[in-house]
Amino acid sequence: MPLINEKDVKYLKKVFSEQLVDPVKILIFVDDASECEYCDLTKQVLEELSAVDSKIEFYVYHVKKDREVAEIYKIEMAPAVVFLNKNGEDTRIRFYGIPSGHEFSSLIQDIITVSSGKPAFFNEDQIEKIRSIKSPVKIRVFVTPTCPYCPKAVLMAHNAAFINPNITAEMIEANEFPELSMNYGVSSVPHTFINDQRDFVGAYPENMFLQELLKAAGEN
């Protein structure tokens, strides 16, 4: 049974035909079904999306059997989704867990951002400040599918990674990785951690998010 209904497929075909420019390569890292409850569903979502528009290219790897590939992208959990641009370069955009519910919109917007080359958030001044970050930064945004505020937090983090190659941004579905969520003390979402040094709960406005990002990077 399809996960994306006919009405949504029709809508996505229109959106993609209008907004996709260059090919987007999406890699999914899966594990055995006994080890990964949502791997098959995540794979199905991406298979169905890749069938909507030919600019979306889809590749499947096993996190253990394809360990060399997983190590290239520093993948340790599954399911994991990685975005590459038209040249096959890593955009450092990551999804850990199925991008379902409200996070399906994050997945769609990321496809548009990577294909068009245009971040959905941040003005030119903010983009320049993000580009100025010289030190490595890892952003982790813990979410749940039912959280309506989570996509903004995820997309700002993903946009920052897309803008600056020193930044990696991960969406982590809190319920799928309960041990990790517990280790981070996640009780409300979205909960964003930057370099494990600064954290905040809620979808901050762009200027506040940028301030936290610069402080964690030692730029402010």
PDB file of C-alpha atoms in Angstrom:
ATOM      1  CA  MET A   1       0.000   0.000   0.000  1.00  0.00           C
ATOM      2  CA  PRO A   2       1.416   3.418  -0.978  1.00  0.00           C
ATOM      3  CA  LEU A   3       2.396   5.731   1.846  1.00  0.00           C
ATOM      4  CA  ILE A   4       1.923   8.867  -0.268  1.00  0.00           C
ATOM      5  CA  ASN A   5      -1.665   9.139  -1.495  1.00  0.00           C
ATOM      6  CA  GLU A   6      -2.672  10.096  -5.041  1.00  0.00           C
ATOM      7  CA  LYS A   7      -3.721  13.614  -4.062  1.00  0.00           C
ATOM      8  CA  ASP A   8      -0.334  14.322  -2.482  1.00  0.00           C
ATOM      9  CA  VAL A   9       1.517  12.771  -5.422  1.00  0.00           C
ATOM     10  CA  LYS A  10      -0.340  15.096  -7.783  1.00  0.00           C
ATOM     11  CA  TYR A  11       0.502  18.098  -5.594  1.00  0.00           C
ATOM     12  CA  LEU A  12       4.158  17.101  -5.306  1.00  0.00           C
ATOM     13  CA  LYS A  13       4.470  16.636  -9.063  1.00  0.00           C
ATOM     14  CA  LYS A  14       3.328  20.228  -9.530  1.00  0.00           C
ATOM     15  CA  VAL A  15       5.608  21.597  -6.803  1.00  0.00           C
ATOM     16  CA  PHE A  16       8.644  19.682  -8.046  1.00  0.00           C
ATOM     17  CA  SER A  17       8.042  20.620 -11.688  1.00  0.00           C
ATOM     18  CA  GLU A  18       8.002  24.288 -10.681  1.00  0.00           C
ATOM     19  CA  GLN A  19      10.822  24.352  -8.120  1.00  0.00           C
ATOM     20  CA  LEU A  20      13.335  21.583  -8.793  1.00  0.00           C
ATOM     21  CA  VAL A  21      16.316  22.692 -10.868  1.00  0.00           C
ATOM     22  CA  ASP A  22      19.196  20.231 -10.496  1.00  0.00           C
ATOM     23  CA  PRO A  23      19.205  16.543  -9.580  1.00  0.00           C
ATOM     24  CA  VAL A  24      19.221  15.606  -5.899  1.00  0.00           C
ATOM     25  CA  LYS A  25      20.829  12.379  -4.741  1.00  0.00           C
ATOM     26  CA  ILE A  26      19.329  10.845  -1.609  1.00  0.00           C
ATOM     27  CA  LEU A  27      21.086   8.022   0.191  1.00  0.00           C
ATOM     28  CA  ILE A  28      19.311   5.900   2.779  1.00  0.00           C
ATOM     29  CA  PHE A  29      21.197   3.676   5.187  1.00  0.00           C
ATOM     30  CA  VAL A  30      19.147   0.784   6.518  1.00  0.00           C
ATOM     31  CA  ASP A  31      19.677  -2.140   8.872  1.00  0.00           C
ATOM     32  CA  ASP A  32      18.051  -5.537   9.212  1.00  0.00           C
ATOM     33  CA  ALA A  33      14.360  -5.403  10.072  1.00  0.00           C
ATOM     34  CA  SER A  34      15.056  -6.989  13.458  1.00  0.00           C
ATOM     35  CA  GLU A  35      17.375  -4.086  14.294  1.00  0.00           C
ATOM     36  CA  CYS A  36      15.487  -1.222  12.672  1.00  0.00           C
ATOM     37  CA  GLU A  37      11.720  -0.961  13.010  1.00  0.00           C
ATOM     38  CA  TYR A  38      11.287   1.970  10.610  1.00  0.00           C
ATOM     39  CA  CYS A  39      13.928   1.227   7.965  1.00  0.00           C
ATOM     40  CA  ASP A  40      11.530  -0.424   5.507  1.00  0.00           C
ATOM     41  CA  LEU A  41       8.974   2.379   5.847  1.00  0.00           C
ATOM     42  CA  THR A  42      11.628   5.074   5.407  1.00  0.00           C
ATOM     43  CA  LYS A  43      12.906   3.294   2.328  1.00  0.00           C
ATOM     44  CA  GLN A  44       9.365   3.089   0.927  1.00  0.00           C
ATOM     45  CA  VAL A  45       8.761   6.822   1.472  1.00  0.00           C
ATOM     46  CA  LEU A  46      11.912   7.688  -0.456  1.00  0.00           C
ATOM     47  CA  GLU A  47      11.190   5.176  -3.211  1.00  0.00           C
ATOM     48  CA  GLU A  48       7.777   6.721  -3.725  1.00  0.00           C
ATOM     49  CA  LEU A  49       9.224  10.239  -3.722  1.00  0.00           C
ATOM     50  CA  SER A  50      11.878   9.325  -6.279  1.00  0.00           C
ATOM     51  CA  ALA A  51       9.094   8.057  -8.547  1.00  0.00           C
ATOM     52  CA  VAL A  52       7.378  11.456  -8.448  1.00  0.00           C
ATOM     53  CA  ASP A  53      10.171  13.327 -10.246  1.00  0.00           C
ATOM     54  CA  SER A  54      13.189  12.048 -12.187  1.00  0.00           C
ATOM     55  CA  LYS A  55      15.435  14.693 -10.606  1.00  0.00           C
ATOM     56  CA  ILE A  56      15.235  12.785  -7.309  1.00  0.00           C
ATOM     57  CA  GLU A  57      17.795   9.962  -7.374  1.00  0.00           C
ATOM     58  CA  PHE A  58      17.596   7.303  -4.673  1.00  0.00           C
ATOM     59  CA  TYR A  59      20.271   4.893  -3.399  1.00  0.00           C
ATOM     60  CA  VAL A  60      20.065   2.270  -0.643  1.00  0.00           C
ATOM     61  CA  TYR A  61      22.953   1.101   1.552  1.00  0.00           C
ATOM     62  CA  HIS A  62      23.117  -1.258   4.503  1.00  0.00           C
ATOM     63  CA  VAL A  63      24.698   0.420   7.511  1.00  0.00           C
ATOM     64  CA  LYS A  64      26.717  -2.718   8.349  1.00  0.00           C
ATOM     65  CA  LYS A  65      27.194  -4.504   5.022  1.00  0.00           C
ATOM     66  CA  ASP A  66      28.164  -1.241   3.290  1.00  0.00           C
ATOM     67  CA  ARG A  67      30.279  -0.080   6.223  1.00  0.00           C
ATOM     68  CA  GLU A  68      32.837   1.724   4.041  1.00  0.00           C
ATOM     69  CA  VAL A  69      30.112   3.923   2.552  1.00  0.00           C
ATOM     70  CA  ALA A  70      28.534   4.502   5.957  1.00  0.00           C
ATOM     71  CA  GLU A  71      31.910   5.595   7.318  1.00  0.00           C
ATOM     72  CA  ILE A  72      32.339   8.142   4.535  1.00  0.00           C
ATOM     73  CA  TYR A  73      29.200   9.919   5.764  1.00  0.00           C
ATOM     74  CA  LYS A  74      29.841   9.062   9.447  1.00  0.00           C
ATOM     75  CA  ILE A  75      26.576   7.160   9.750  1.00  0.00           C
ATOM     76  CA  GLU A  76      26.169   5.175  12.957  1.00  0.00           C
ATOM     77  CA  MET A  77      22.397   4.714  13.251  1.00  0.00           C
ATOM     78  CA  ALA A  78      19.606   3.598  10.968  1.00  0.00           C
ATOM     79  CA  PRO A  79      17.493   4.615   9.270  1.00  0.00           C
ATOM     80  CA  ALA A  80      19.646   7.505   8.127  1.00  0.00           C
ATOM     81  CA  VAL A  81      19.020   9.772   5.149  1.00  0.00           C
ATOM     82  CA  VAL A  82      21.795  11.766   3.480  1.00  0.00           C
ATOM     83  CA  PHE A  83      21.449  14.453   0.812  1.00  0.00           C
ATOM     84  CA  LEU A  84      23.997  14.960  -1.983  1.00  0.00           C
ATOM     85  CA  ASN A  85      23.927  17.761  -4.531  1.00  0.00           C
ATOM     86  CA  LYS A  86      24.043  17.398  -8.320  1.00  0.00           C
ATOM     87  CA  ASN A  87      27.818  16.884  -8.198  1.00  0.00           C
ATOM     88  CA  GLY A  88      27.535  14.129  -5.626  1.00  0.00           C
ATOM     89  CA  GLU A  89      28.879  16.372  -2.857  1.00  0.00           C
ATOM     90  CA  ASP A  90      27.631  15.871   0.683  1.00  0.00           C
ATOM     91  CA  THR A  91      25.319  18.668   1.830  1.00  0.00           C
ATOM     92  CA  ARG A  92      25.694  17.456   5.458  1.00  0.00           C
ATOM     93  CA  ILE A  93      21.892  17.289   5.784  1.00  0.00           C
ATOM     94  CA  ARG A  94      20.868  14.253   7.831  1.00  0.00           C
ATOM     95  CA  PHE A  95      17.630  12.599   8.887  1.00  0.00           C
ATOM     96  CA  TYR A  96      17.851   9.919  11.579  1.00  0.00           C
ATOM     97  CA  GLY A  97      14.487   8.208  11.753  1.00  0.00           C
ATOM     98  CA  ILE A  98      11.538   8.235   9.413  1.00  0.00           C
ATOM     99  CA  PRO A  99      10.614  11.743   8.166  1.00  0.00           C
ATOM    100  CA  SER A 100       6.903  11.253   8.729  1.00  0.00           C
ATOM    101  CA  GLY A 101       4.102  13.437  10.032  1.00  0.00           C
ATOM    102  CA  HIS A 102       5.162  17.066  10.114  1.00  0.00           C
ATOM    103  CA  GLU A 103       8.729  16.079   9.227  1.00  0.00           C
ATOM    104  CA  PHE A 104       7.604  14.948   5.780  1.00  0.00           C
ATOM    105  CA  SER A 105       7.374  18.656   4.936  1.00  0.00           C
ATOM    106  CA  SER A 106      11.001  19.069   6.069  1.00  0.00           C
ATOM    107  CA  LEU A 107      12.023  16.311   3.671  1.00  0.00           C
ATOM    108  CA  ILE A 108      10.208  17.979   0.773  1.00  0.00           C
ATOM    109  CA  GLN A 109      11.664  21.404   1.540  1.00  0.00           C
ATOM    110  CA  ASP A 110      15.179  19.963   1.786  1.00  0.00           C
ATOM    111  CA  ILE A 111      14.773  18.396  -1.644  1.00  0.00           C
ATOM    112  CA  ILE A 112      13.754  21.797  -3.034  1.00  0.00           C
ATOM    113  CA  THR A 113      16.615  23.603  -1.258  1.00  0.00           C
ATOM    114  CA  VAL A 114      19.311  21.211  -2.482  1.00  0.00           C
ATOM    115  CA  SER A 115      17.914  21.149  -6.023  1.00  0.00           C
ATOM    116  CA  SER A 116      17.403  24.914  -6.345  1.00  0.00           C
ATOM    117  CA  GLY A 117      20.477  25.916  -4.352  1.00  0.00           C
ATOM    118  CA  LYS A 118      18.352  28.406  -2.399  1.00  0.00           C
ATOM    119  CA  PRO A 119      18.019  28.114   1.395  1.00  0.00           C
ATOM    120  CA  ALA A 120      14.458  28.523   2.649  1.00  0.00           C
ATOM    121  CA  PHE A 121      15.576  30.581   5.651  1.00  0.00           C
ATOM    122  CA  PHE A 122      18.016  33.415   6.418  1.00  0.00           C
ATOM    123  CA  ASN A 123      18.613  36.753   4.698  1.00  0.00           C
ATOM    124  CA  GLU A 124      21.847  37.654   2.917  1.00  0.00           C
ATOM    125  CA  ASP A 125      23.465  39.138   6.018  1.00  0.00           C
ATOM    126  CA  GLN A 126      22.641  36.041   8.057  1.00  0.00           C
ATOM    127  CA  ILE A 127      23.913  33.775   5.277  1.00  0.00           C
ATOM    128  CA  GLU A 128      27.238  35.618   5.260  1.00  0.00           C
ATOM    129  CA  LYS A 129      27.561  35.173   9.030  1.00  0.00           C
ATOM    130  CA  ILE A 130      26.874  31.455   8.694  1.00  0.00           C
ATOM    131  CA  ARG A 131      29.469  31.206   5.921  1.00  0.00           C
ATOM    132  CA  SER A 132      32.025  32.906   8.173  1.00  0.00           C
ATOM    133  CA  ILE A 133      32.058  29.977  10.633  1.00  0.00           C
ATOM    134  CA  LYS A 134      35.438  28.287  10.359  1.00  0.00           C
ATOM    135  CA  SER A 135      35.247  25.591  13.065  1.00  0.00           C
ATOM    136  CA  PRO A 136      33.380  22.264  12.808  1.00  0.00           C
ATOM    137  CA  VAL A 137      29.795  22.404  14.089  1.00  0.00           C
ATOM    138  CA  LYS A 138      27.310  19.593  14.657  1.00  0.00           C
ATOM    139  CA  ILE A 139      23.655  20.467  15.177  1.00  0.00           C
ATOM    140  CA  ARG A 140      21.240  17.870  16.481  1.00  0.00           C
ATOM    141  CA  VAL A 141      17.508  18.615  16.485  1.00  0.00           C
ATOM    142  CA  PHE A 142      15.352  16.114  18.349  1.00  0.00           C
ATOM    143  CA  VAL A 143      11.784  15.935  17.032  1.00  0.00           C
ATOM    144  CA  THR A 144       8.617  13.875  16.983  1.00  0.00           C
ATOM    145  CA  PRO A 145       6.311  13.446  13.956  1.00  0.00           C
ATOM    146  CA  THR A 146       3.368  15.105  15.728  1.00  0.00           C
ATOM    147  CA  CYS A 147       5.263  18.301  16.617  1.00  0.00           C
ATOM    148  CA  PRO A 148       4.087  21.212  14.404  1.00  0.00           C
ATOM    149  CA  TYR A 149       6.972  23.464  15.472  1.00  0.00           C
ATOM    150  CA  CYS A 150       9.738  20.980  14.738  1.00  0.00           C
ATOM    151  CA  PRO A 151      10.076  21.437  10.941  1.00  0.00           C
ATOM    152  CA  LYS A 152      11.183  25.059  11.312  1.00  0.00           C
ATOM    153  CA  ALA A 153      13.900  24.074  13.778  1.00  0.00           C
ATOM    154  CA  VAL A 154      15.014  21.223  11.531  1.00  0.00           C
ATOM    155  CA  LEU A 155      15.046  23.296   8.360  1.00  0.00           C
ATOM    156  CA  MET A 156      17.035  26.141   9.897  1.00  0.00           C
ATOM    157  CA  ALA A 157      19.658  23.637  11.017  1.00  0.00           C
ATOM    158  CA  HIS A 158      19.651  21.919   7.617  1.00  0.00           C
ATOM    159  CA  ASN A 159      19.884  25.270   5.834  1.00  0.00           C
ATOM    160  CA  ALA A 160      22.914  26.205   7.937  1.00  0.00           C
ATOM    161  CA  ALA A 161      24.596  22.933   6.915  1.00  0.00           C
ATOM    162  CA  PHE A 162      23.739  23.546   3.283  1.00  0.00           C
ATOM    163  CA  ILE A 163      25.289  27.028   3.472  1.00  0.00           C
ATOM    164  CA  ASN A 164      28.517  26.114   5.265  1.00  0.00           C
ATOM    165  CA  PRO A 165      30.552  22.907   4.691  1.00  0.00           C
ATOM    166  CA  ASN A 166      31.826  23.084   8.269  1.00  0.00           C
ATOM    167  CA  ILE A 167      28.325  22.433   9.608  1.00  0.00           C
ATOM    168  CA  THR A 168      26.505  19.103   9.862  1.00  0.00           C
ATOM    169  CA  ALA A 169      22.826  19.141  10.863  1.00  0.00           C
ATOM    170  CA  GLU A 170      20.850  16.129  12.013  1.00  0.00           C
ATOM    171  CA  MET A 171      17.149  15.621  12.549  1.00  0.00           C
ATOM    172  CA  ILE A 172      16.729  12.880  15.144  1.00  0.00           C
ATOM    173  CA  GLU A 173      13.305  11.304  15.686  1.00  0.00           C
ATOM    174  CA  ALA A 174      13.314  11.115  19.485  1.00  0.00           C
ATOM    175  CA  ASN A 175      10.977   8.135  19.812  1.00  0.00           C
ATOM    176  CA  GLU A 176      13.028   5.956  17.460  1.00  0.00           C
ATOM    177  CA  PHE A 177      16.232   6.556  19.383  1.00  0.00           C
ATOM    178  CA  PRO A 178      15.061   6.578  23.016  1.00  0.00           C
ATOM    179  CA  GLU A 179      18.476   5.843  24.530  1.00  0.00           C
ATOM    180  CA  LEU A 180      20.084   8.754  22.696  1.00  0.00           C
ATOM    181  CA  SER A 181      17.170  11.008  23.644  1.00  0.00           C
ATOM    182  CA  MET A 182      17.523   9.980  27.270  1.00  0.00           C
ATOM    183  CA  ASN A 183      21.271  10.628  27.215  1.00  0.00           C
ATOM    184  CA  TYR A 184      20.582  14.153  25.976  1.00  0.00           C
ATOM    185  CA  GLY A 185      17.792  14.686  28.478  1.00  0.00           C
ATOM    186  CA  VAL A 186      15.184  15.353  25.820  1.00  0.00           C
ATOM    187  CA  SER A 187      11.703  15.782  27.275  1.00  0.00           C
ATOM    188  CA  SER A 188      10.210  18.426  24.947  1.00  0.00           C
ATOM    189  CA  VAL A 189      10.637  18.995  21.234  1.00  0.00           C
ATOM    190  CA  PRO A 190      12.052  20.524  19.195  1.00  0.00           C
ATOM    191  CA  HIS A 191      15.191  20.373  21.323  1.00  0.00           C
ATOM    192  CA  THR A 192      18.300  21.613  19.548  1.00  0.00           C
ATOM    193  CA  PHE A 193      21.879  20.889  20.598  1.00  0.00           C
ATOM    194  CA  ILE A 194      24.853  22.643  18.983  1.00  0.00           C
ATOM    195  CA  ASN A 195      28.256  21.010  19.490  1.00  0.00           C
ATOM    196  CA  ASP A 196      26.812  19.532  22.694  1.00  0.00           C
ATOM    197  CA  GLN A 197      27.656  22.912  24.252  1.00  0.00           C
ATOM    198  CA  ARG A 198      24.523  24.960  23.804  1.00  0.00           C
ATOM    199  CA  ASP A 199      20.947  23.759  23.677  1.00  0.00           C
ATOM    200  CA  PHE A 200      17.493  25.252  23.550  1.00  0.00           C
ATOM    201  CA  VAL A 201      13.902  24.080  23.317  1.00  0.00           C
ATOM    202  CA  GLY A 202      11.514  25.467  20.721  1.00  0.00           C
ATOM    203  CA  ALA A 203      11.716  26.795  17.187  1.00  0.00           C
ATOM    204  CA  TYR A 204      13.783  29.937  17.581  1.00  0.00           C
ATOM    205  CA  PRO A 205      13.499  32.835  15.117  1.00  0.00           C
ATOM    206  CA  GLU A 206      16.344  33.030  12.626  1.00  0.00           C
ATOM    207  CA  ASN A 207      18.274  35.758  14.456  1.00  0.00           C
ATOM    208  CA  MET A 208      18.156  33.909  17.796  1.00  0.00           C
ATOM    209  CA  PHE A 209      19.139  30.612  16.181  1.00  0.00           C
ATOM    210  CA  LEU A 210      22.063  32.370  14.493  1.00  0.00           C
ATOM    211  CA  GLN A 211      23.220  33.835  17.801  1.00  0.00           C
ATOM    212  CA  GLU A 212      23.258  30.373  19.391  1.00  0.00           C
ATOM    213  CA  LEU A 213      25.071  28.949  16.379  1.00  0.00           C
ATOM    214  CA  LEU A 214      27.779  31.615  16.447  1.00  0.00           C
ATOM    215  CA  LYS A 215      28.280  31.268  20.204  1.00  0.00           C
ATOM    216  CA  ALA A 216      28.672  27.485  19.944  1.00  0.00           C
ATOM    217  CA  ALA A 217      31.132  27.940  17.078  1.00  0.00           C
ATOM    218  CA  GLY A 218      33.165  30.453  19.090  1.00  0.00           C
ATOM    219  CA  GLU A 219      32.351  33.210  16.621  1.00  0.00           C
ATOM    220  CA  ASN A 220      30.467  35.433  19.053  1.00  0.00           C
TER     221      ASN A 220
END
